[in-house]
PDB file of C-alpha atoms in Angstrom:
ATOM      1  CA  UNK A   1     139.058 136.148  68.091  1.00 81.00           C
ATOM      2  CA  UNK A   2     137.448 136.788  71.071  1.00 90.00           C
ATOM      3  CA  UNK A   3     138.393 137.951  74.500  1.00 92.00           C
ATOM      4  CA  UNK A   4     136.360 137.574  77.180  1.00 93.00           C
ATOM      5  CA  UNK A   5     136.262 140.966  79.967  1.00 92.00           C
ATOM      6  CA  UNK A   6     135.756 140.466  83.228  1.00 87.00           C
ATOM      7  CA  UNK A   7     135.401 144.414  84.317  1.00 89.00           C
ATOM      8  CA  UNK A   8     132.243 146.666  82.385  1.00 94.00           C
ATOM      9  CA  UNK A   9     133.891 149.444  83.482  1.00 95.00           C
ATOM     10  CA  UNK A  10     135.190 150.168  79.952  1.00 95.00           C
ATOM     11  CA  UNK A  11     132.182 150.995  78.493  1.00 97.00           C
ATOM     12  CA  UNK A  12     132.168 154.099  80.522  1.00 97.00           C
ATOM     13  CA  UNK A  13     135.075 155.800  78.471  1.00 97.00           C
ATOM     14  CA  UNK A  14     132.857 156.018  75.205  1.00 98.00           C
ATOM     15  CA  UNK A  15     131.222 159.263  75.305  1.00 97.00           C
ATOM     16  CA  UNK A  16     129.460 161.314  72.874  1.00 98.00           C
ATOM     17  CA  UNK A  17     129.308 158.494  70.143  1.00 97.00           C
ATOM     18  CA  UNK A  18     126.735 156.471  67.962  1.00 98.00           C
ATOM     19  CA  UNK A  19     126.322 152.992  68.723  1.00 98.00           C
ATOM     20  CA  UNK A  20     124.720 150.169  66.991  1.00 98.00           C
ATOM     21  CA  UNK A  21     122.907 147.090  68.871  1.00 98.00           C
ATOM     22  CA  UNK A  22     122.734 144.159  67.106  1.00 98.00           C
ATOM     23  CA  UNK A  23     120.692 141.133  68.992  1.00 97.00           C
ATOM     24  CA  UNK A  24     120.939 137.813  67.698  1.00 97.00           C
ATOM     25  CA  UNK A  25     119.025 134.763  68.387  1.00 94.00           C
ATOM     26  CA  UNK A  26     120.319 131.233  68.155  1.00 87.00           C
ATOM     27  CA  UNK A  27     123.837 132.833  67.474  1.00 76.00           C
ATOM     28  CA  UNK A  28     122.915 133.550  63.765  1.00 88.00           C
ATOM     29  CA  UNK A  29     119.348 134.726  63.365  1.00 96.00           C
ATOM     30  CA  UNK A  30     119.385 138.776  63.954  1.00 97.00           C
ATOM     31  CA  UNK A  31     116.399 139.866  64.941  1.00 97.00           C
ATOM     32  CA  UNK A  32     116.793 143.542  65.796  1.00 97.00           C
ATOM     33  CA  UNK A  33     118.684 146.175  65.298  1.00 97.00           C
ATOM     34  CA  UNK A  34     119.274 150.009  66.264  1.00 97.00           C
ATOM     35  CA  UNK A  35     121.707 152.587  66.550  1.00 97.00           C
ATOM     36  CA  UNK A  36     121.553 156.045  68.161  1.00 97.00           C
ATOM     37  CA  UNK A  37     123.558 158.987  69.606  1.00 97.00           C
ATOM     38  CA  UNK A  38     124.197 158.799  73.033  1.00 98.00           C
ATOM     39  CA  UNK A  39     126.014 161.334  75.483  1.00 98.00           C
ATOM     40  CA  UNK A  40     127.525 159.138  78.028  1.00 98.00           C
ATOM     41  CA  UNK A  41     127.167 155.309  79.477  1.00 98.00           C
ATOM     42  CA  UNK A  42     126.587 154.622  82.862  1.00 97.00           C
ATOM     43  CA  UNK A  43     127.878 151.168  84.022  1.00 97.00           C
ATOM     44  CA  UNK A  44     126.632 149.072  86.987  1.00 95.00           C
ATOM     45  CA  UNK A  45     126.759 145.726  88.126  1.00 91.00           C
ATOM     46  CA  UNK A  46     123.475 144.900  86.126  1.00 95.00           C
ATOM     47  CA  UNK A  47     123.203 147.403  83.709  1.00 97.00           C
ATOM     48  CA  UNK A  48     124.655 149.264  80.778  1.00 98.00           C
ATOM     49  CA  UNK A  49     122.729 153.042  80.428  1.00 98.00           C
ATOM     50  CA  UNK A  50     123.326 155.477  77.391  1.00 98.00           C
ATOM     51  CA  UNK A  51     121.986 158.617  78.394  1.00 98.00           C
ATOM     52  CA  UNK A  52     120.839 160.485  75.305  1.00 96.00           C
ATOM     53  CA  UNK A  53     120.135 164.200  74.296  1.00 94.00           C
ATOM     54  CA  UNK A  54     116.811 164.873  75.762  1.00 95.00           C
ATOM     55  CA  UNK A  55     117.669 162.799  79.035  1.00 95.00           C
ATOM     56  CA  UNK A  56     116.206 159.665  78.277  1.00 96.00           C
ATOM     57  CA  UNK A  57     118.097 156.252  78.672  1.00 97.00           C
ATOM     58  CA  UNK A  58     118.431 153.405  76.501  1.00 97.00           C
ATOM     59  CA  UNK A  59     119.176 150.018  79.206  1.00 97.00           C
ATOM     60  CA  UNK A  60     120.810 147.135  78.377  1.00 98.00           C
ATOM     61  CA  UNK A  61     120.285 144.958  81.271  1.00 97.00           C
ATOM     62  CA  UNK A  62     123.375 142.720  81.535  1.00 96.00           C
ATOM     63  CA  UNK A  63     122.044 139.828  84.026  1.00 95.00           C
ATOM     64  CA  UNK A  64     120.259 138.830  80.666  1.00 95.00           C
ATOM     65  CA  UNK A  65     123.916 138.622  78.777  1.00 95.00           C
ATOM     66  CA  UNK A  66     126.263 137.268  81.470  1.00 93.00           C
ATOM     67  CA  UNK A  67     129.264 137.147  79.246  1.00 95.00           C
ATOM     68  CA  UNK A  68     131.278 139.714  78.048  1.00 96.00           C
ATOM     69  CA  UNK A  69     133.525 139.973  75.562  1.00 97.00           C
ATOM     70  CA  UNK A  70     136.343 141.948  73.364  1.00 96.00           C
ATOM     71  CA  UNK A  71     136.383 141.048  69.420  1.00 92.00           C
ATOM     72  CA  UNK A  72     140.244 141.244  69.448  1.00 87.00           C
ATOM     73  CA  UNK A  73     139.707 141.650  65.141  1.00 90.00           C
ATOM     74  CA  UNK A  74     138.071 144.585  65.203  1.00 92.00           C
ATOM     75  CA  UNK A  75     138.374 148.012  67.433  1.00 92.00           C
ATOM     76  CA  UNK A  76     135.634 149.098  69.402  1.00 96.00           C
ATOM     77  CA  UNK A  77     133.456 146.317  69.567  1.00 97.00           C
ATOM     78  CA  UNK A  78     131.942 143.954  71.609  1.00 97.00           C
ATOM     79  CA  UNK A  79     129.815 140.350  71.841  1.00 96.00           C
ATOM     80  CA  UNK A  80     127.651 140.486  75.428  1.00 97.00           C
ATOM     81  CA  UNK A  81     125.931 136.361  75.549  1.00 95.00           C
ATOM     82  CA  UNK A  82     124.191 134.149  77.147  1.00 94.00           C
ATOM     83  CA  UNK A  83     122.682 130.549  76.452  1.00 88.00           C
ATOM     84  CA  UNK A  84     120.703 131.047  73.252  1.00 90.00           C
ATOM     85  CA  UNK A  85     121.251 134.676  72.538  1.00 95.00           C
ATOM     86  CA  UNK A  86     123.583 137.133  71.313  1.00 96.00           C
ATOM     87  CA  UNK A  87     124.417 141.155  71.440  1.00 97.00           C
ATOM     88  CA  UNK A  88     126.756 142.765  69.218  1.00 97.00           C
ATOM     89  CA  UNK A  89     127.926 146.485  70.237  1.00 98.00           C
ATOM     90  CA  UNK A  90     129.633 148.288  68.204  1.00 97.00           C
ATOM     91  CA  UNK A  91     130.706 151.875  68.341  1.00 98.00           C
ATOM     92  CA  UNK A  92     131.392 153.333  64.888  1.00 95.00           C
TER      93      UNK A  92
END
């Protein structure tokens, strides 16, 4: 079940974690996949930022993924979508 989050804010609290990024096209068909270490996330309006180790930042720009939500089954993850595409984060 699904919950859908008006506020990214939330993101924010996960610190010094791994996270995996799993995109999806037509809903079903994954078509990439990574996870990494990350020291903090910086949140904006448009964006999602993991700041890793050596400084560098992985983006997720969220004006591609308009709609956000909470899987309500399972703890610390979460289904970002638009039209024809989705992104699974989850933080292990």
């Amino acid at each position: 079940m699904e919950k859908q989050l008006s506020n990214t804010a939330l993101f924010a609290t996960y610190q010094h974690r791994q996270v995996i990024l799993n995109y999806y096209q037509d809903e079903d068909i994954l078509y990439k996949r990574d996870g990494f270490h990350f020291l903090t996330i910086q949140v904006t309006d448009s964006a999602l930022a993991f700041l890793m180790k050596d400084g560098t930042f992985t983006t997720i720009d969220l004006t591609e993924y308009p709609l956000v939500f909470m899987n309500a089954d399972f703890q610390n993850y979460y289904i970002l979508r638009n039209n024809l595409e989705k992104l699974e984060i989850y933080f292990p």
